[in-house]
Amino acid sequence: MKILIIGGGIGGMTAAISLHQAGFEVEVFESVPTLKPLGVGINLLPHSVRVLTNLGLQDRLSETAVATRELVYFNKFGQRFWDEPRGMFAGYRWPQFSIHRGELQMLLFRAAQENIGQNRIHTGHHLHSFVEQDNQVYAKFVDKDSGEILTEVKGDLLIGADGIHSVVRQHFYPNEGPPKFSGNVLYRGVTKMKSFLTGSSMAMIGYADKKMVVYPIHQTLDEDGKQLINWVGDIKAEDVQFSIRDWNRQADKQKLLPQFESWRFDWLDVYKLIEGAANIYEFPMSDRDPLERWSFGRITLLGDAAHPMYPIGSNGASQAILDVDALTESLQSHPDPVAALQQYESIRLPATAKVVLQNRQQGPDHIMQVMEERAPNGFSNPYEVMSFAEMDAMMSQYRRIAGFDRDTLNQKA
Ligand SMILES: Cc1cc2nc3c(=O)[nH]c(=O)nc-3n(C[C@H](O)[C@H](O)[C@H](O)COP(=O)(O)OP(=O)(O)OC[C@H]3O[C@@H](n4cnc5c(N)ncnc54)[C@H](O)[C@@H]3O)c2cc1C
């Protein structure tokens, strides 16, 4: 069976490796002419690291990524009120990795090249349209810049892993319109700085409309003893019409710096962190409503094409990788590929819809908003504001919804 994968992002490349290892013939079609290590940091939760480990990738990931030790929540005054160990430090059989998105994509790209062969990865091929006919899918590709038609390819299945602006999704939902803007803008950057906390901690600071997420994405320090630190400022937008959803759109640092003037804590200087970034990027936090279905005959969706979600709770890339796992298993266990795509959808659509909806309520970061509302001027003892049991219940509920409850996950191979 020949499977056409549209999109060479995190989901598409992982799908290529996984489906190839399961014995299928795959070809990847990626819109951009040259893959470059774009983006800033992202996190891979233990459930997705399990999938990548089973594909033989954990050693490569360990060479560059940071095995996240702890997740720590602070209020806007830099006061700590919740911390929990993460990954293997929390007893999972797999680590949580913090990694540069571009490095992850290139790592997956190289692994895909080794698995399926360079000649089966077609960059500069933007999916234009497709049609299913006589148990085959015919896909037409163009050069995105010139619009010139490049080729038409035939396959048995087509997987739309073409991200938040998916052409495959648009084909089935032509009237859906653009992704929904949350009202908050994400400002993203990386900065070389002295390590903070344990050197492998993920810090969440602030509350719903003014939040800073900070974590290192390289384990090694440079010659000046500095570590590469990823940060994301999540801010309520002044311009509610903000609509350009381009992951590579650069922003002016001056827009952000005044907001964090006073965030200079003894354990981390947030202002300096922003100031030290070479470039910063802005992206309107967006998602889409969960779909009723995403498998249509011999065509299905995967990753952001299927379920774009707010990047809250470290789930964007992780859920795409979980899709790959379920898709591969379904195709392996069903002789009929159409039934397999239906089964894949029945497993992953409800699971990801819950995460999309939960992330609209801030996911695990809801704890920050509750703390802000109850103690806007800070606290002397956080447990007088929120009991340990209340905080623990909020955090463990999200772990269950996002599918990384430790004891359930540890039972899997
Ligand atoms: C350049 C870039 C930078 C990003 N930076 C961040 C970041 O800093 N932080 C973060 O949380 N998330 C970022 N993301 C999103 C993140 O990668 C995804 O949310 C998540 O990893 C799910 O992956 P995905 O494979 O579904 O989508 P993506 O990783 O977005 O991959 C989709 C791929 O499909 C390709 N594509 C799109 N349309 C077509 C078409 N018609 N034909 C062929 N190929 C097509 C795209 O070029 C892209 O390579 C970024 C995405 C991109 C593309």
GROMACS .gro file of N, CA and C in nm, residues 149-282:
model
  402
  149ILE      N    1   0.219   2.397  -1.201
  149ILE     CA    2   0.187   2.258  -1.166
  149ILE      C    3   0.311   2.173  -1.184
  150LEU      N    4   0.345   2.095  -1.081
  150LEU     CA    5   0.468   2.016  -1.086
  150LEU      C    6   0.441   1.872  -1.126
  151THR      N    7   0.343   1.812  -1.061
  151THR     CA    8   0.322   1.670  -1.086
  151THR      C    9   0.187   1.626  -1.029
  152GLU      N   10   0.140   1.508  -1.076
  152GLU     CA   11   0.023   1.446  -1.014
  152GLU      C   12   0.069   1.307  -0.970
  153VAL      N   13   0.035   1.271  -0.847
  153VAL     CA   14   0.084   1.146  -0.792
  153VAL      C   15  -0.035   1.061  -0.748
  154LYS      N   16  -0.022   0.929  -0.765
  154LYS     CA   17  -0.129   0.837  -0.728
  154LYS      C   18  -0.087   0.758  -0.604
  155GLY      N   19  -0.179   0.741  -0.512
  155GLY     CA   20  -0.150   0.660  -0.393
  155GLY      C   21  -0.274   0.585  -0.348
  156ASP      N   22  -0.256   0.495  -0.251
  156ASP     CA   23  -0.372   0.423  -0.197
  156ASP      C   24  -0.439   0.501  -0.085
  157LEU      N   25  -0.359   0.582  -0.014
  157LEU     CA   26  -0.412   0.663   0.096
  157LEU      C   27  -0.345   0.799   0.094
  158LEU      N   28  -0.414   0.899   0.149
  158LEU     CA   29  -0.353   1.033   0.162
  158LEU      C   30  -0.373   1.082   0.306
  159ILE      N   31  -0.261   1.122   0.368
  159ILE     CA   32  -0.266   1.172   0.507
  159ILE      C   33  -0.238   1.322   0.503
  160GLY      N   34  -0.332   1.402   0.546
  160GLY     CA   35  -0.313   1.546   0.551
  160GLY      C   36  -0.247   1.584   0.683
  161ALA      N   37  -0.113   1.603   0.680
  161ALA     CA   38  -0.041   1.650   0.799
  161ALA      C   39   0.014   1.788   0.767
  162ASP      N   40  -0.074   1.870   0.706
  162ASP     CA   41  -0.028   1.998   0.650
  162ASP      C   42  -0.061   2.118   0.737
  163GLY      N   43  -0.065   2.095   0.869
  163GLY     CA   44  -0.064   2.205   0.964
  163GLY      C   45  -0.192   2.287   0.974
  164ILE      N   46  -0.178   2.400   1.042
  164ILE     CA   47  -0.296   2.480   1.081
  164ILE      C   48  -0.371   2.537   0.960
  165HIS      N   49  -0.302   2.554   0.845
  165HIS     CA   50  -0.369   2.606   0.725
  165HIS      C   51  -0.395   2.493   0.625
  166SER      N   52  -0.428   2.378   0.674
  166SER     CA   53  -0.439   2.256   0.593
  166SER      C   54  -0.529   2.270   0.469
  167VAL      N   55  -0.470   2.236   0.354
  167VAL     CA   56  -0.546   2.232   0.228
  167VAL      C   57  -0.639   2.109   0.228
  168VAL      N   58  -0.592   2.002   0.290
  168VAL     CA   59  -0.673   1.878   0.294
  168VAL      C   60  -0.800   1.903   0.376
  169ARG      N   61  -0.784   1.967   0.490
  169ARG     CA   62  -0.901   1.996   0.573
  169ARG      C   63  -0.997   2.090   0.500
  170GLN      N   64  -0.939   2.190   0.435
  170GLN     CA   65  -1.022   2.289   0.365
  170GLN      C   66  -1.105   2.224   0.254
  171HIS      N   67  -1.050   2.119   0.195
  171HIS     CA   68  -1.121   2.048   0.088
  171HIS      C   69  -1.254   1.992   0.144
  172PHE      N   70  -1.248   1.938   0.267
  172PHE     CA   71  -1.368   1.878   0.325
  172PHE      C   72  -1.455   1.979   0.399
  173TYR      N   73  -1.394   2.088   0.442
  173TYR     CA   74  -1.468   2.191   0.516
  173TYR      C   75  -1.441   2.327   0.450
  174PRO      N   76  -1.492   2.347   0.327
  174PRO     CA   77  -1.455   2.468   0.251
  174PRO      C   78  -1.505   2.597   0.315
  175ASN      N   79  -1.609   2.588   0.398
  175ASN     CA   80  -1.664   2.711   0.456
  175ASN      C   81  -1.619   2.735   0.600
  176GLU      N   82  -1.519   2.663   0.644
  176GLU     CA   83  -1.481   2.674   0.785
  176GLU      C   84  -1.419   2.810   0.821
  177GLY      N   85  -1.353   2.872   0.725
  177GLY     CA   86  -1.290   3.002   0.754
  177GLY      C   87  -1.158   2.985   0.826
  178PRO      N   88  -1.096   3.097   0.865
  178PRO     CA   89  -0.964   3.090   0.928
  178PRO      C   90  -0.973   3.034   1.070
  179PRO      N   91  -0.858   2.995   1.128
  179PRO     CA   92  -0.859   2.949   1.267
  179PRO      C   93  -0.914   3.057   1.360
  180LYS      N   94  -0.964   3.013   1.476
  180LYS     CA   95  -1.026   3.108   1.570
  180LYS      C   96  -0.920   3.171   1.659
  181PHE      N   97  -0.923   3.302   1.665
  181PHE     CA   98  -0.826   3.377   1.745
  181PHE      C   99  -0.873   3.381   1.890
  182SER      N  100  -0.784   3.349   1.981
  182SER     CA  101  -0.821   3.343   2.124
  182SER      C  102  -0.831   3.480   2.187
  183GLY      N  103  -0.766   3.580   2.124
  183GLY     CA  104  -0.759   3.712   2.187
  183GLY      C  105  -0.622   3.735   2.252
  184ASN      N  106  -0.542   3.630   2.261
  184ASN     CA  107  -0.406   3.645   2.315
  184ASN      C  108  -0.303   3.624   2.205
  185VAL      N  109  -0.190   3.695   2.218
  185VAL     CA  110  -0.081   3.678   2.122
  185VAL      C  111   0.036   3.611   2.193
  186LEU      N  112   0.100   3.519   2.123
  186LEU     CA  113   0.219   3.453   2.177
  186LEU      C  114   0.342   3.521   2.119
  187TYR      N  115   0.427   3.573   2.206
  187TYR     CA  116   0.556   3.629   2.164
  187TYR      C  117   0.662   3.527   2.200
  188ARG      N  118   0.742   3.482   2.101
  188ARG     CA  119   0.832   3.371   2.127
  188ARG      C  120   0.976   3.409   2.095
  189GLY      N  121   1.067   3.357   2.174
  189GLY     CA  122   1.207   3.384   2.147
  189GLY      C  123   1.298   3.286   2.219
  190VAL      N  124   1.426   3.288   2.182
  190VAL     CA  125   1.526   3.212   2.257
  190VAL      C  126   1.640   3.307   2.292
  191THR      N  127   1.698   3.286   2.410
  191THR     CA  128   1.802   3.376   2.461
  191THR      C  129   1.910   3.292   2.530
  192LYS      N  130   2.035   3.328   2.509
  192LYS     CA  131   2.142   3.261   2.583
  192LYS      C  132   2.159   3.332   2.716
  193MET      N  133   2.145   3.257   2.823
  193MET     CA  134   2.149   3.316   2.956
  193MET      C  135   2.202   3.216   3.057
  194LYS      N  136   2.237   3.268   3.175
  194LYS     CA  137   2.277   3.180   3.285
  194LYS      C  138   2.159   3.088   3.316
  195SER      N  139   2.186   2.962   3.348
  195SER     CA  140   2.078   2.869   3.382
  195SER      C  141   1.997   2.920   3.500
  196PHE      N  142   1.871   2.883   3.509
  196PHE     CA  143   1.790   2.922   3.624
  196PHE      C  144   1.735   2.795   3.692
  197LEU      N  145   1.700   2.809   3.817
  197LEU     CA  146   1.650   2.697   3.900
  197LEU      C  147   1.742   2.576   3.883
  198THR      N  148   1.688   2.459   3.844
  198THR     CA  149   1.774   2.338   3.838
  198THR      C  150   1.857   2.329   3.711
  199GLY      N  151   1.834   2.419   3.616
  199GLY     CA  152   1.902   2.408   3.486
  199GLY      C  153   1.821   2.322   3.389
  200SER      N  154   1.717   2.256   3.439
  200SER     CA  155   1.627   2.180   3.350
  200SER      C  156   1.483   2.193   3.402
  201SER      N  157   1.451   2.314   3.448
  201SER     CA  158   1.317   2.341   3.500
  201SER      C  159   1.234   2.415   3.397
  202MET      N  160   1.103   2.392   3.403
  202MET     CA  161   1.010   2.467   3.318
  202MET      C  162   0.932   2.558   3.413
  203ALA      N  163   0.940   2.690   3.389
  203ALA     CA  164   0.874   2.784   3.480
  203ALA      C  165   0.754   2.849   3.411
  204MET      N  166   0.643   2.855   3.481
  204MET     CA  167   0.522   2.921   3.431
  204MET      C  168   0.497   3.037   3.527
  205ILE      N  169   0.492   3.160   3.473
  205ILE     CA  170   0.483   3.277   3.562
  205ILE      C  171   0.364   3.363   3.519
  206GLY      N  172   0.286   3.413   3.617
  206GLY     CA  173   0.181   3.510   3.586
  206GLY      C  174   0.042   3.450   3.590
  207TYR      N  175  -0.043   3.491   3.492
  207TYR     CA  176  -0.184   3.450   3.491
  207TYR      C  177  -0.233   3.456   3.346
  208ALA      N  178  -0.363   3.429   3.327
  208ALA     CA  179  -0.414   3.405   3.191
  208ALA      C  180  -0.377   3.513   3.090
  209ASP      N  181  -0.388   3.639   3.124
  209ASP     CA  182  -0.367   3.744   3.025
  209ASP      C  183  -0.226   3.801   3.022
  210LYS      N  184  -0.142   3.749   3.109
  210LYS     CA  185  -0.003   3.795   3.109
  210LYS      C  186   0.082   3.684   3.170
  211LYS      N  187   0.130   3.602   3.080
  211LYS     CA  188   0.198   3.482   3.125
  211LYS      C  189   0.333   3.471   3.056
  212MET      N  190   0.429   3.416   3.126
  212MET     CA  191   0.558   3.388   3.064
  212MET      C  192   0.593   3.242   3.092
  213VAL      N  193   0.624   3.170   2.987
  213VAL     CA  194   0.665   3.029   2.999
  213VAL      C  195   0.813   3.024   2.964
  214VAL      N  196   0.894   2.965   3.050
  214VAL     CA  197   1.040   2.968   3.029
  214VAL      C  198   1.100   2.830   3.054
  215TYR      N  199   1.180   2.782   2.959
  215TYR     CA  200   1.251   2.656   2.984
  215TYR      C  201   1.373   2.645   2.892
  216PRO      N  202   1.478   2.577   2.941
  216PRO     CA  203   1.597   2.560   2.857
  216PRO      C  204   1.573   2.454   2.750
  217ILE      N  205   1.638   2.470   2.632
  217ILE     CA  206   1.621   2.371   2.525
  217ILE      C  207   1.753   2.309   2.480
  218HIS      N  208   1.863   2.350   2.540
  218HIS     CA  209   1.991   2.281   2.516
  218HIS      C  210   2.046   2.240   2.652
  219GLN      N  211   2.102   2.118   2.658
  219GLN     CA  212   2.159   2.078   2.787
  219GLN      C  213   2.295   2.141   2.808
  220THR      N  214   2.368   2.160   2.697
  220THR     CA  215   2.506   2.206   2.713
  220THR      C  216   2.513   2.358   2.729
  221LEU      N  217   2.618   2.402   2.800
  221LEU     CA  218   2.640   2.545   2.818
  221LEU      C  219   2.745   2.590   2.715
  222ASP      N  220   2.738   2.716   2.673
  222ASP     CA  221   2.840   2.763   2.579
  222ASP      C  222   2.967   2.802   2.655
  223GLU      N  223   3.066   2.856   2.583
  223GLU     CA  224   3.195   2.886   2.646
  223GLU      C  225   3.182   2.991   2.757
  224ASP      N  226   3.074   3.071   2.753
  224ASP     CA  227   3.054   3.169   2.861
  224ASP      C  228   2.966   3.113   2.972
  225GLY      N  229   2.940   2.983   2.968
  225GLY     CA  230   2.858   2.920   3.074
  225GLY      C  231   2.711   2.951   3.060
  226LYS      N  232   2.668   2.987   2.938
  226LYS     CA  233   2.526   3.022   2.919
  226LYS      C  234   2.450   2.908   2.851
  227GLN      N  235   2.321   2.903   2.880
  227GLN     CA  236   2.236   2.796   2.826
  227GLN      C  237   2.134   2.860   2.731
  228LEU      N  238   2.088   2.783   2.631
  228LEU     CA  239   1.986   2.837   2.541
  228LEU      C  240   1.849   2.820   2.608
  229ILE      N  241   1.785   2.934   2.634
  229ILE     CA  242   1.658   2.933   2.707
  229ILE      C  243   1.546   2.977   2.613
  230ASN      N  244   1.440   2.898   2.610
  230ASN     CA  245   1.323   2.932   2.530
  230ASN      C  246   1.223   3.007   2.617
  231TRP      N  247   1.155   3.104   2.559
  231TRP     CA  248   1.051   3.172   2.636
  231TRP      C  249   0.933   3.208   2.547
  232VAL      N  250   0.816   3.210   2.607
  232VAL     CA  251   0.694   3.248   2.536
  232VAL      C  252   0.614   3.341   2.625
  233GLY      N  253   0.593   3.464   2.580
  233GLY     CA  254   0.506   3.558   2.651
  233GLY      C  255   0.367   3.545   2.593
  234ASP      N  256   0.271   3.521   2.677
  234ASP     CA  257   0.133   3.499   2.632
  234ASP      C  258   0.052   3.617   2.686
  235ILE      N  259   0.014   3.709   2.595
  235ILE     CA  260  -0.038   3.839   2.637
  235ILE      C  261  -0.173   3.867   2.573
  236LYS      N  262  -0.263   3.926   2.647
  236LYS     CA  263  -0.391   3.967   2.588
  236LYS      C  264  -0.363   4.072   2.481
  237ALA      N  265  -0.421   4.053   2.363
  237ALA     CA  266  -0.388   4.141   2.251
  237ALA      C  267  -0.463   4.271   2.259
  238GLU      N  268  -0.394   4.379   2.215
  238GLU     CA  269  -0.464   4.508   2.207
  238GLU      C  270  -0.548   4.509   2.081
  239ASP      N  271  -0.491   4.450   1.975
  239ASP     CA  272  -0.561   4.447   1.847
  239ASP      C  273  -0.639   4.316   1.835
  240VAL      N  274  -0.768   4.322   1.857
  240VAL     CA  275  -0.845   4.198   1.859
  240VAL      C  276  -0.866   4.141   1.719
  241GLN      N  277  -0.827   4.218   1.617
  241GLN     CA  278  -0.843   4.169   1.479
  241GLN      C  279  -0.719   4.095   1.430
  242PHE      N  280  -0.619   4.088   1.516
  242PHE     CA  281  -0.491   4.026   1.479
  242PHE      C  282  -0.518   3.895   1.405
  243SER      N  283  -0.471   3.885   1.283
  243SER     CA  284  -0.514   3.767   1.208
  243SER      C  285  -0.405   3.695   1.129
  244ILE      N  286  -0.284   3.748   1.127
  244ILE     CA  287  -0.183   3.681   1.043
  244ILE      C  288  -0.121   3.564   1.120
  245ARG      N  289  -0.157   3.446   1.078
  245ARG     CA  290  -0.109   3.328   1.150
  245ARG      C  291   0.013   3.271   1.077
  246ASP      N  292   0.124   3.338   1.098
  246ASP     CA  293   0.248   3.294   1.034
  246ASP      C  294   0.347   3.268   1.146
  247TRP      N  295   0.391   3.143   1.157
  247TRP     CA  296   0.482   3.106   1.266
  247TRP      C  297   0.612   3.184   1.261
  248ASN      N  298   0.647   3.239   1.143
  248ASN     CA  299   0.778   3.305   1.129
  248ASN      C  300   0.770   3.457   1.132
  249ARG      N  301   0.656   3.511   1.170
  249ARG     CA  302   0.640   3.657   1.167
  249ARG      C  303   0.718   3.721   1.284
  250GLN      N  304   0.809   3.812   1.248
  250GLN     CA  305   0.890   3.876   1.352
  250GLN      C  306   0.816   3.992   1.417
  251ALA      N  307   0.848   4.016   1.544
  251ALA     CA  308   0.782   4.124   1.618
  251ALA      C  309   0.885   4.218   1.676
  252ASP      N  310   0.839   4.334   1.717
  252ASP     CA  311   0.926   4.434   1.778
  252ASP      C  312   0.932   4.409   1.928
  253LYS      N  313   1.053   4.391   1.979
  253LYS     CA  314   1.074   4.364   2.121
  253LYS      C  315   1.014   4.474   2.209
  254GLN      N  316   1.016   4.597   2.156
  254GLN     CA  317   0.967   4.711   2.235
  254GLN      C  318   0.819   4.698   2.269
  255LYS      N  319   0.748   4.619   2.189
  255LYS     CA  320   0.607   4.596   2.216
  255LYS      C  321   0.588   4.518   2.346
  256LEU      N  322   0.687   4.437   2.374
  256LEU     CA  323   0.674   4.341   2.484
  256LEU      C  324   0.743   4.386   2.613
  257LEU      N  325   0.859   4.450   2.595
  257LEU     CA  326   0.942   4.480   2.712
  257LEU      C  327   0.870   4.558   2.823
  258PRO      N  328   0.794   4.665   2.789
  258PRO     CA  329   0.730   4.741   2.897
  258PRO      C  330   0.637   4.657   2.984
  259GLN      N  331   0.579   4.554   2.924
  259GLN     CA  332   0.486   4.467   2.998
  259GLN      C  333   0.557   4.391   3.110
  260PHE      N  334   0.688   4.371   3.093
  260PHE     CA  335   0.759   4.286   3.189
  260PHE      C  336   0.867   4.364   3.265
  261GLU      N  337   0.851   4.496   3.265
  261GLU     CA  338   0.947   4.587   3.332
  261GLU      C  339   0.977   4.542   3.475
  262SER      N  340   0.872   4.503   3.548
  262SER     CA  341   0.892   4.473   3.691
  262SER      C  342   0.919   4.324   3.718
  263TRP      N  343   0.924   4.244   3.613
  263TRP     CA  344   0.941   4.100   3.636
  263TRP      C  345   1.091   4.065   3.642
  264ARG      N  346   1.155   4.116   3.748
  264ARG     CA  347   1.298   4.088   3.767
  264ARG      C  348   1.311   4.019   3.901
  265PHE      N  349   1.306   3.886   3.897
  265PHE     CA  350   1.305   3.808   4.021
  265PHE      C  351   1.448   3.766   4.057
  266ASP      N  352   1.467   3.728   4.183
  266ASP     CA  353   1.604   3.688   4.220
  266ASP      C  354   1.645   3.557   4.153
  267TRP      N  355   1.546   3.478   4.107
  267TRP     CA  356   1.579   3.349   4.042
  267TRP      C  357   1.577   3.359   3.889
  268LEU      N  358   1.520   3.469   3.834
  268LEU     CA  359   1.518   3.488   3.688
  268LEU      C  360   1.481   3.632   3.655
  269ASP      N  361   1.559   3.694   3.566
  269ASP     CA  362   1.527   3.830   3.522
  269ASP      C  363   1.455   3.820   3.387
  270VAL      N  364   1.321   3.828   3.392
  270VAL     CA  365   1.241   3.808   3.271
  270VAL      C  366   1.267   3.920   3.170
  271TYR      N  367   1.279   4.042   3.219
  271TYR     CA  368   1.302   4.157   3.131
  271TYR      C  369   1.431   4.135   3.050
  272LYS      N  370   1.536   4.093   3.122
  272LYS     CA  371   1.666   4.070   3.056
  272LYS      C  372   1.657   3.954   2.956
  273LEU      N  373   1.575   3.858   2.990
  273LEU     CA  374   1.555   3.741   2.903
  273LEU      C  375   1.501   3.787   2.767
  274ILE      N  376   1.400   3.874   2.772
  274ILE     CA  377   1.339   3.923   2.647
  274ILE      C  378   1.440   4.011   2.573
  275GLU      N  379   1.503   4.098   2.650
  275GLU     CA  380   1.599   4.192   2.592
  275GLU      C  381   1.713   4.121   2.520
  276GLY      N  382   1.750   4.003   2.570
  276GLY     CA  383   1.866   3.931   2.517
  276GLY      C  384   1.838   3.849   2.392
  277ALA      N  385   1.713   3.839   2.350
  277ALA     CA  386   1.681   3.756   2.234
  277ALA      C  387   1.721   3.827   2.105
  278ALA      N  388   1.780   3.752   2.011
  278ALA     CA  389   1.819   3.815   1.884
  278ALA      C  390   1.695   3.855   1.805
  279ASN      N  391   1.598   3.764   1.798
  279ASN     CA  392   1.472   3.791   1.726
  279ASN      C  393   1.356   3.747   1.813
  280ILE      N  394   1.243   3.815   1.798
  280ILE     CA  395   1.125   3.758   1.862
  280ILE      C  396   1.013   3.746   1.757
  281TYR      N  397   0.927   3.650   1.778
  281TYR     CA  398   0.821   3.616   1.681
  281TYR      C  399   0.686   3.630   1.749
  282GLU      N  400   0.586   3.670   1.669
  282GLU     CA  401   0.452   3.679   1.727
  282GLU      C  402   0.355   3.589   1.650
   0.00000   0.00000   0.00000
